[in-house]
Amino acid sequence: MLRKCHHVSSLGASQQVWRKHHLICLPGGFFSSPCLLLLLISCLCAESEVKEIHAMVGSDVELLCADTHKSHFNLNDLYVYWQIESSKTVVTYHLPNGSTELYVDSQYKNRAHLSLERMKQGNFSLSLQNVTPQDSQEFTCLVFESEDLSEVLKETIRLHVAANFSTPVISTSGSPISSQELTFTCMSTNGYPRPNLYWINRTDNSLIAESLQNNTVYLNERGLYDVVSTLRIPWAPWAAHVNVSCSIENVVLHQNLTSISQAENYTGNNDKITKDPQENHSQKKNVAIFIILAILLLLVVVGIIFTWVCRSRCSCRQYTGLHETR
């Protein structure tokens, strides 16, 4: 008996031969051809609950798709198919009497795997290795009976990919003491997804106006985000005591990385530190006390020497008695 499949969509511009609206499907050998992939894409229209899962860039992750109602399956009776929901990109699939990666998208070859032994037990989960930022997608798992094309299982998993940003590094230039504009630069690298960056006035924990900031966020060669932000504070009497922090927010990881910089510790660069005036006053006071004590000690020593000299001279005079007068 012939089965007619209507309105079949294409898997991509490179597969022009698949762009047909009417296909005749023979139950015997039909699914050993690309028509299987088209059928699985077009014939399942039922909505499924979207499950959320998170993974770090470079890690391995498992996208769960399992039938808990049955413990044994004959893989010769099943079609198993994984795709990216939005673009219908082929991730991996299983055909009866063997599987092939002929139609798997190049970015998933050798990274996406199904386990035959686990599928026999109803576990059709996808093992995805070396997760990349481009894997932040919705993946759909489709399982069919080969005899009547009845749906066995459908799962949709939304994969959120993240990478930790480096701790922000703040550099400072300018000097509010000499009536110059004070500039702070904050840099953080190799994170994902795109971050939020905030400058905070730590005096009252208020956000600093965006009009004073210049933020640049860009993708590097690894497909991760680098961010550089410049904060310029015009000269004002209070600027000499400004205390700011730079915070990088990763919304997927619910993480904030913060670094602090204090303008009053700098006189134009990060290497020169201004001393505390109170510390200078204390040092001067200690020096004065030391000098006074040294003078007093010197006077005491001089007095002792003078006394010893006088006693020595007096002891040299001898008594000769009374002289007789004739």
mmCIF file of C-alpha atoms in Angstrom:
data_model
loop_
_atom_site.group_PDB
_atom_site.id
_atom_site.type_symbol
_atom_site.label_atom_id
_atom_site.label_comp_id
_atom_site.label_asym_id
_atom_site.label_seq_id
_atom_site.Cartn_x
_atom_site.Cartn_y
_atom_site.Cartn_z
ATOM 1 C CA MET A 1 0.000 0.000 0.000
ATOM 2 C CA LEU A 2 1.336 3.411 -0.912
ATOM 3 C CA ARG A 3 1.511 6.257 1.602
ATOM 4 C CA LYS A 4 1.497 9.887 0.489
ATOM 5 C CA CYS A 5 3.455 12.549 2.428
ATOM 6 C CA HIS A 6 2.409 16.131 1.815
ATOM 7 C CA HIS A 7 4.410 19.365 2.104
ATOM 8 C CA VAL A 8 7.888 18.103 2.770
ATOM 9 C CA SER A 9 10.462 20.832 3.529
ATOM 10 C CA SER A 10 14.117 20.948 2.564
ATOM 11 C CA LEU A 11 16.994 20.188 4.909
ATOM 12 C CA GLY A 12 19.118 22.907 3.374
ATOM 13 C CA ALA A 13 20.080 24.729 0.235
ATOM 14 C CA SER A 14 22.713 22.122 -0.607
ATOM 15 C CA GLN A 15 20.081 19.370 -0.894
ATOM 16 C CA GLN A 16 18.092 20.700 -3.865
ATOM 17 C CA VAL A 17 16.879 17.237 -4.839
ATOM 18 C CA TRP A 18 14.824 17.056 -1.605
ATOM 19 C CA ARG A 19 12.656 20.063 -2.410
ATOM 20 C CA LYS A 20 9.423 18.305 -3.296
ATOM 21 C CA HIS A 21 5.899 18.778 -2.060
ATOM 22 C CA HIS A 22 4.661 15.243 -2.832
ATOM 23 C CA LEU A 23 6.537 12.025 -2.189
ATOM 24 C CA ILE A 24 5.408 8.415 -2.554
ATOM 25 C CA CYS A 25 6.604 6.472 0.507
ATOM 26 C CA LEU A 26 7.096 2.710 0.265
ATOM 27 C CA PRO A 27 7.157 1.073 3.720
ATOM 28 C CA GLY A 28 9.844 -1.389 2.629
ATOM 29 C CA GLY A 29 12.872 0.551 1.434
ATOM 30 C CA PHE A 30 11.792 4.149 1.667
ATOM 31 C CA PHE A 31 13.491 4.975 4.968
ATOM 32 C CA SER A 32 16.953 3.950 3.834
ATOM 33 C CA SER A 33 16.992 7.159 1.776
ATOM 34 C CA PRO A 34 17.017 10.866 2.772
ATOM 35 C CA CYS A 35 13.204 10.762 2.618
ATOM 36 C CA LEU A 36 13.339 9.483 6.208
ATOM 37 C CA LEU A 37 14.895 12.722 7.389
ATOM 38 C CA LEU A 38 12.322 14.783 5.542
ATOM 39 C CA LEU A 39 9.439 12.718 6.883
ATOM 40 C CA LEU A 40 10.557 12.998 10.484
ATOM 41 C CA ILE A 41 10.919 16.756 10.148
ATOM 42 C CA SER A 42 7.561 17.365 8.509
ATOM 43 C CA CYS A 43 5.183 14.794 9.978
ATOM 44 C CA LEU A 44 5.599 15.522 13.727
ATOM 45 C CA CYS A 45 3.655 18.627 14.568
ATOM 46 C CA ALA A 46 2.691 17.959 18.176
ATOM 47 C CA GLU A 47 4.165 20.364 20.724
ATOM 48 C CA SER A 48 6.366 19.004 23.487
ATOM 49 C CA GLU A 49 7.532 20.498 26.751
ATOM 50 C CA VAL A 50 10.921 22.181 26.468
ATOM 51 C CA LYS A 51 13.468 21.039 29.039
ATOM 52 C CA GLU A 52 16.371 23.269 30.075
ATOM 53 C CA ILE A 53 19.964 22.112 30.472
ATOM 54 C CA HIS A 54 23.272 23.981 30.996
ATOM 55 C CA ALA A 55 26.806 23.113 29.907
ATOM 56 C CA MET A 56 30.213 24.781 29.982
ATOM 57 C CA VAL A 57 32.208 25.428 26.819
ATOM 58 C CA GLY A 58 34.564 22.501 26.154
ATOM 59 C CA SER A 59 32.658 20.031 28.341
ATOM 60 C CA ASP A 60 30.614 16.947 27.371
ATOM 61 C CA VAL A 61 26.867 16.887 27.942
ATOM 62 C CA GLU A 62 24.016 14.397 27.655
ATOM 63 C CA LEU A 63 20.631 15.498 26.308
ATOM 64 C CA LEU A 64 18.078 13.159 27.844
ATOM 65 C CA CYS A 65 15.454 11.393 25.735
ATOM 66 C CA ALA A 66 14.118 8.167 27.260
ATOM 67 C CA ASP A 67 10.949 6.075 27.252
ATOM 68 C CA THR A 68 10.132 5.110 30.837
ATOM 69 C CA HIS A 69 7.121 2.952 29.930
ATOM 70 C CA LYS A 70 8.968 0.201 28.110
ATOM 71 C CA SER A 71 12.253 -1.523 28.946
ATOM 72 C CA HIS A 72 13.077 -3.257 25.647
ATOM 73 C CA PHE A 73 13.062 -2.080 22.022
ATOM 74 C CA ASN A 74 13.930 -3.752 18.733
ATOM 75 C CA LEU A 75 16.060 -1.207 16.899
ATOM 76 C CA ASN A 76 15.093 -2.742 13.553
ATOM 77 C CA ASP A 77 11.601 -1.425 14.203
ATOM 78 C CA LEU A 78 12.602 2.150 15.100
ATOM 79 C CA TYR A 79 13.694 5.382 13.495
ATOM 80 C CA VAL A 80 15.605 7.679 15.889
ATOM 81 C CA TYR A 81 16.393 11.221 14.839
ATOM 82 C CA TRP A 82 17.988 14.255 16.519
ATOM 83 C CA GLN A 83 17.736 17.722 14.965
ATOM 84 C CA ILE A 84 18.095 21.400 15.866
ATOM 85 C CA GLU A 85 14.570 22.697 16.060
ATOM 86 C CA SER A 86 14.985 26.168 14.538
ATOM 87 C CA SER A 87 17.094 25.316 11.476
ATOM 88 C CA LYS A 88 16.213 21.602 11.126
ATOM 89 C CA THR A 89 19.948 20.875 11.181
ATOM 90 C CA VAL A 90 20.682 17.136 11.269
ATOM 91 C CA VAL A 91 22.572 16.293 14.484
ATOM 92 C CA THR A 92 22.541 12.479 14.287
ATOM 93 C CA TYR A 93 20.106 9.631 13.574
ATOM 94 C CA HIS A 94 19.589 5.866 13.583
ATOM 95 C CA LEU A 95 18.038 3.832 10.751
ATOM 96 C CA PRO A 96 16.878 0.209 10.932
ATOM 97 C CA ASN A 97 19.559 -2.240 9.815
ATOM 98 C CA GLY A 98 22.306 0.301 10.401
ATOM 99 C CA SER A 99 22.969 4.010 10.694
ATOM 100 C CA THR A 100 24.980 6.480 8.668
ATOM 101 C CA GLU A 101 26.386 9.989 9.144
ATOM 102 C CA LEU A 102 25.962 10.864 5.479
ATOM 103 C CA TYR A 103 23.408 13.602 6.206
ATOM 104 C CA VAL A 104 24.727 14.734 9.607
ATOM 105 C CA ASP A 105 25.739 18.396 9.668
ATOM 106 C CA SER A 106 29.509 18.861 9.582
ATOM 107 C CA GLN A 107 29.667 20.631 12.938
ATOM 108 C CA TYR A 108 28.211 17.536 14.680
ATOM 109 C CA LYS A 109 30.134 14.767 12.955
ATOM 110 C CA ASN A 110 32.267 12.867 15.492
ATOM 111 C CA ARG A 111 30.721 14.938 18.319
ATOM 112 C CA ALA A 112 27.139 13.656 18.516
ATOM 113 C CA HIS A 113 26.592 10.003 19.411
ATOM 114 C CA LEU A 114 23.802 7.525 20.207
ATOM 115 C CA SER A 115 24.339 4.309 22.164
ATOM 116 C CA LEU A 116 22.867 1.196 20.517
ATOM 117 C CA GLU A 117 22.850 -0.727 23.797
ATOM 118 C CA ARG A 118 21.044 2.028 25.663
ATOM 119 C CA MET A 119 18.547 2.548 22.840
ATOM 120 C CA LYS A 120 17.570 -1.127 23.149
ATOM 121 C CA GLN A 121 16.522 -0.283 26.716
ATOM 122 C CA GLY A 122 14.570 2.816 25.690
ATOM 123 C CA ASN A 123 17.282 5.426 26.287
ATOM 124 C CA PHE A 124 17.676 7.514 23.128
ATOM 125 C CA SER A 125 19.741 10.268 24.786
ATOM 126 C CA LEU A 126 22.257 12.250 22.774
ATOM 127 C CA SER A 127 25.875 12.437 23.929
ATOM 128 C CA LEU A 128 27.399 15.712 22.742
ATOM 129 C CA GLN A 129 31.151 16.171 23.140
ATOM 130 C CA ASN A 130 33.262 19.337 23.335
ATOM 131 C CA VAL A 131 30.374 21.784 23.659
ATOM 132 C CA THR A 132 30.808 25.043 21.729
ATOM 133 C CA PRO A 133 28.983 28.395 21.955
ATOM 134 C CA GLN A 134 27.184 27.500 18.704
ATOM 135 C CA ASP A 135 25.478 24.627 20.546
ATOM 136 C CA SER A 136 23.181 27.065 22.354
ATOM 137 C CA GLN A 137 20.137 25.679 20.546
ATOM 138 C CA GLU A 138 16.896 23.742 20.962
ATOM 139 C CA PHE A 139 17.470 20.060 20.159
ATOM 140 C CA THR A 140 14.580 17.734 19.308
ATOM 141 C CA CYS A 141 14.571 13.961 19.758
ATOM 142 C CA LEU A 142 12.127 12.038 17.515
ATOM 143 C CA VAL A 143 11.434 8.287 17.756
ATOM 144 C CA PHE A 144 9.043 6.416 15.379
ATOM 145 C CA GLU A 145 7.809 2.881 14.832
ATOM 146 C CA SER A 146 8.909 1.776 11.376
ATOM 147 C CA GLU A 147 5.768 -0.243 10.618
ATOM 148 C CA ASP A 148 3.063 2.401 10.921
ATOM 149 C CA LEU A 149 5.145 5.539 11.597
ATOM 150 C CA SER A 150 3.425 5.995 14.952
ATOM 151 C CA GLU A 151 5.183 8.320 17.362
ATOM 152 C CA VAL A 152 7.036 6.600 20.179
ATOM 153 C CA LEU A 153 8.727 9.598 21.752
ATOM 154 C CA LYS A 154 9.388 13.279 21.244
ATOM 155 C CA GLU A 155 11.531 15.468 23.494
ATOM 156 C CA THR A 156 12.793 19.026 23.093
ATOM 157 C CA ILE A 157 15.812 20.177 25.071
ATOM 158 C CA ARG A 158 17.092 23.753 25.163
ATOM 159 C CA LEU A 159 20.847 23.765 25.731
ATOM 160 C CA HIS A 160 22.336 26.852 27.398
ATOM 161 C CA VAL A 161 26.086 27.156 26.920
ATOM 162 C CA ALA A 162 28.276 29.283 29.180
ATOM 163 C CA ALA A 163 31.930 30.114 29.834
ATOM 164 C CA ASN A 164 33.440 31.929 32.802
ATOM 165 C CA PHE A 165 34.779 35.424 32.184
ATOM 166 C CA SER A 166 38.199 36.292 33.539
ATOM 167 C CA THR A 167 38.366 38.450 36.658
ATOM 168 C CA PRO A 168 38.028 42.093 35.544
ATOM 169 C CA VAL A 169 41.287 44.049 35.438
ATOM 170 C CA ILE A 170 41.073 47.799 36.108
ATOM 171 C CA SER A 171 43.737 50.290 35.058
ATOM 172 C CA THR A 172 43.738 54.014 35.862
ATOM 173 C CA SER A 173 45.157 57.132 34.248
ATOM 174 C CA GLY A 174 44.833 60.868 34.831
ATOM 175 C CA SER A 175 44.961 62.792 38.098
ATOM 176 C CA PRO A 176 42.015 64.694 39.592
ATOM 177 C CA ILE A 177 44.479 66.387 41.947
ATOM 178 C CA SER A 178 46.061 68.212 39.010
ATOM 179 C CA SER A 179 42.696 69.059 37.442
ATOM 180 C CA GLN A 180 42.936 66.277 34.856
ATOM 181 C CA GLU A 181 40.173 63.946 33.668
ATOM 182 C CA LEU A 182 40.285 60.611 35.498
ATOM 183 C CA THR A 183 40.007 57.522 33.277
ATOM 184 C CA PHE A 184 39.316 53.937 34.367
ATOM 185 C CA THR A 185 39.589 50.995 31.955
ATOM 186 C CA CYS A 186 38.040 47.596 32.777
ATOM 187 C CA MET A 187 38.784 44.454 30.729
ATOM 188 C CA SER A 188 37.525 40.849 30.945
ATOM 189 C CA THR A 189 37.925 38.023 28.389
ATOM 190 C CA ASN A 190 36.836 34.557 27.187
ATOM 191 C CA GLY A 191 33.269 34.425 28.518
ATOM 192 C CA TYR A 192 29.895 33.379 27.135
ATOM 193 C CA PRO A 193 27.168 34.476 26.541
ATOM 194 C CA ARG A 194 27.416 38.223 25.917
ATOM 195 C CA PRO A 195 27.934 39.885 29.320
ATOM 196 C CA ASN A 196 26.431 42.853 31.085
ATOM 197 C CA LEU A 197 28.969 45.362 32.426
ATOM 198 C CA TYR A 198 28.336 47.842 35.240
ATOM 199 C CA TRP A 199 30.386 50.634 36.806
ATOM 200 C CA ILE A 200 29.395 51.245 40.416
ATOM 201 C CA ASN A 201 30.051 54.208 42.699
ATOM 202 C CA ARG A 202 30.988 52.401 45.903
ATOM 203 C CA THR A 203 30.357 55.466 48.043
ATOM 204 C CA ASP A 204 26.607 54.892 47.789
ATOM 205 C CA ASN A 205 26.494 51.685 45.627
ATOM 206 C CA SER A 206 24.773 53.552 42.803
ATOM 207 C CA LEU A 207 25.222 52.771 39.110
ATOM 208 C CA ILE A 208 27.387 55.276 37.260
ATOM 209 C CA ALA A 209 25.705 56.936 34.280
ATOM 210 C CA GLU A 210 26.163 55.152 30.955
ATOM 211 C CA SER A 211 26.953 58.500 29.326
ATOM 212 C CA LEU A 212 30.353 58.378 31.071
ATOM 213 C CA GLN A 213 31.114 54.899 29.716
ATOM 214 C CA ASN A 214 32.321 53.507 26.411
ATOM 215 C CA ASN A 215 31.794 49.720 26.194
ATOM 216 C CA THR A 216 33.141 47.424 23.481
ATOM 217 C CA VAL A 217 32.050 43.761 23.349
ATOM 218 C CA TYR A 218 33.296 41.476 20.576
ATOM 219 C CA LEU A 219 33.739 37.794 19.701
ATOM 220 C CA ASN A 220 37.313 36.516 19.706
ATOM 221 C CA GLU A 221 38.803 33.706 17.595
ATOM 222 C CA ARG A 222 37.440 31.088 20.035
ATOM 223 C CA GLY A 223 33.866 32.290 19.591
ATOM 224 C CA LEU A 224 33.895 33.716 23.133
ATOM 225 C CA TYR A 225 33.283 37.290 24.232
ATOM 226 C CA ASP A 226 35.885 39.857 25.270
ATOM 227 C CA VAL A 227 34.736 43.136 26.819
ATOM 228 C CA VAL A 228 36.562 46.439 27.325
ATOM 229 C CA SER A 229 34.941 49.404 29.056
ATOM 230 C CA THR A 230 36.341 52.909 29.546
ATOM 231 C CA LEU A 231 34.945 55.185 32.268
ATOM 232 C CA ARG A 232 35.823 58.895 32.081
ATOM 233 C CA ILE A 233 35.147 61.116 35.078
ATOM 234 C CA PRO A 234 35.563 64.883 34.513
ATOM 235 C CA TRP A 235 37.605 66.862 37.015
ATOM 236 C CA ALA A 236 35.774 67.959 40.144
ATOM 237 C CA PRO A 237 36.815 68.450 43.809
ATOM 238 C CA TRP A 238 35.104 65.201 44.794
ATOM 239 C CA ALA A 239 36.829 63.231 41.999
ATOM 240 C CA ALA A 240 40.007 62.989 44.055
ATOM 241 C CA HIS A 241 38.200 60.628 46.408
ATOM 242 C CA VAL A 242 36.132 58.615 43.907
ATOM 243 C CA ASN A 243 35.825 54.892 44.708
ATOM 244 C CA VAL A 244 34.502 52.727 41.857
ATOM 245 C CA SER A 245 34.134 49.055 40.940
ATOM 246 C CA CYS A 246 33.689 47.235 37.632
ATOM 247 C CA SER A 247 31.261 44.292 37.576
ATOM 248 C CA ILE A 248 30.874 41.664 34.813
ATOM 249 C CA GLU A 249 27.551 39.766 34.895
ATOM 250 C CA ASN A 250 27.085 36.313 33.301
ATOM 251 C CA VAL A 251 23.316 35.813 33.207
ATOM 252 C CA VAL A 252 23.476 32.073 32.422
ATOM 253 C CA LEU A 253 25.782 31.289 35.341
ATOM 254 C CA HIS A 254 24.055 33.846 37.631
ATOM 255 C CA GLN A 255 27.552 35.154 38.323
ATOM 256 C CA ASN A 256 29.024 38.594 38.981
ATOM 257 C CA LEU A 257 32.784 39.188 38.918
ATOM 258 C CA THR A 258 33.826 42.504 40.485
ATOM 259 C CA SER A 259 37.081 44.464 40.816
ATOM 260 C CA ILE A 260 37.590 47.657 42.821
ATOM 261 C CA SER A 261 39.714 50.744 42.135
ATOM 262 C CA GLN A 262 40.206 53.833 44.324
ATOM 263 C CA ALA A 263 41.287 57.075 42.704
ATOM 264 C CA GLU A 264 42.719 58.559 45.902
ATOM 265 C CA ASN A 265 45.439 55.888 45.886
ATOM 266 C CA TYR A 266 46.851 57.095 42.564
ATOM 267 C CA THR A 267 48.683 60.188 41.308
ATOM 268 C CA GLY A 268 48.504 59.444 37.586
ATOM 269 C CA ASN A 269 49.348 55.747 37.207
ATOM 270 C CA ASN A 270 48.975 52.437 38.984
ATOM 271 C CA ASP A 271 52.612 52.197 40.053
ATOM 272 C CA LYS A 272 52.892 55.342 42.154
ATOM 273 C CA ILE A 273 51.009 55.432 45.446
ATOM 274 C CA THR A 274 50.447 58.593 47.499
ATOM 275 C CA LYS A 275 51.256 58.309 51.217
ATOM 276 C CA ASP A 276 48.781 59.146 53.915
ATOM 277 C CA PRO A 277 49.368 62.733 55.313
ATOM 278 C CA GLN A 278 48.739 61.498 58.855
ATOM 279 C CA GLU A 279 51.484 58.938 58.382
ATOM 280 C CA ASN A 280 53.926 61.684 57.263
ATOM 281 C CA HIS A 281 53.057 63.842 60.320
ATOM 282 C CA SER A 282 53.633 60.914 62.661
ATOM 283 C CA GLN A 283 57.009 60.187 61.078
ATOM 284 C CA LYS A 284 58.123 63.825 61.465
ATOM 285 C CA LYS A 285 57.043 63.824 65.110
ATOM 286 C CA ASN A 286 59.060 60.675 65.825
ATOM 287 C CA VAL A 287 62.162 62.192 64.191
ATOM 288 C CA ALA A 288 61.885 65.349 66.353
ATOM 289 C CA ILE A 289 61.601 63.305 69.545
ATOM 290 C CA PHE A 290 64.638 61.268 68.539
ATOM 291 C CA ILE A 291 66.708 64.438 67.953
ATOM 292 C CA ILE A 292 65.728 65.913 71.345
ATOM 293 C CA LEU A 293 66.631 62.700 73.147
ATOM 294 C CA ALA A 294 69.967 62.612 71.320
ATOM 295 C CA ILE A 295 70.745 66.209 72.406
ATOM 296 C CA LEU A 296 69.823 65.451 76.026
ATOM 297 C CA LEU A 297 72.012 62.380 75.999
ATOM 298 C CA LEU A 298 74.881 64.388 74.573
ATOM 299 C CA LEU A 299 74.508 67.024 77.302
ATOM 300 C CA VAL A 300 74.555 64.352 79.978
ATOM 301 C CA VAL A 301 77.718 62.840 78.522
ATOM 302 C CA VAL A 302 79.411 66.262 78.316
ATOM 303 C CA GLY A 303 78.455 66.991 81.938
ATOM 304 C CA ILE A 304 79.920 63.714 83.129
ATOM 305 C CA ILE A 305 83.178 64.347 81.273
ATOM 306 C CA PHE A 306 83.458 67.923 82.635
ATOM 307 C CA THR A 307 82.927 66.732 86.202
ATOM 308 C CA TRP A 308 85.548 64.019 85.831
ATOM 309 C CA VAL A 309 88.115 66.533 84.471
ATOM 310 C CA CYS A 310 87.551 68.951 87.340
ATOM 311 C CA ARG A 311 87.971 66.252 89.973
ATOM 312 C CA SER A 312 91.143 65.067 88.301
ATOM 313 C CA ARG A 313 92.730 68.559 88.486
ATOM 314 C CA CYS A 314 91.790 69.068 92.108
ATOM 315 C CA SER A 315 93.343 65.760 93.131
ATOM 316 C CA CYS A 316 96.713 66.836 91.660
ATOM 317 C CA ARG A 317 97.273 69.616 94.302
ATOM 318 C CA GLN A 318 99.250 68.358 97.417
ATOM 319 C CA TYR A 319 99.126 69.834 101.006
ATOM 320 C CA THR A 320 102.669 70.836 102.268
ATOM 321 C CA GLY A 321 101.757 72.068 105.732
ATOM 322 C CA LEU A 322 102.445 75.428 107.395
ATOM 323 C CA HIS A 323 105.585 77.334 106.441
ATOM 324 C CA GLU A 324 107.704 78.567 109.401
ATOM 325 C CA THR A 325 108.421 82.308 109.362
ATOM 326 C CA ARG A 326 111.787 83.434 110.495
#
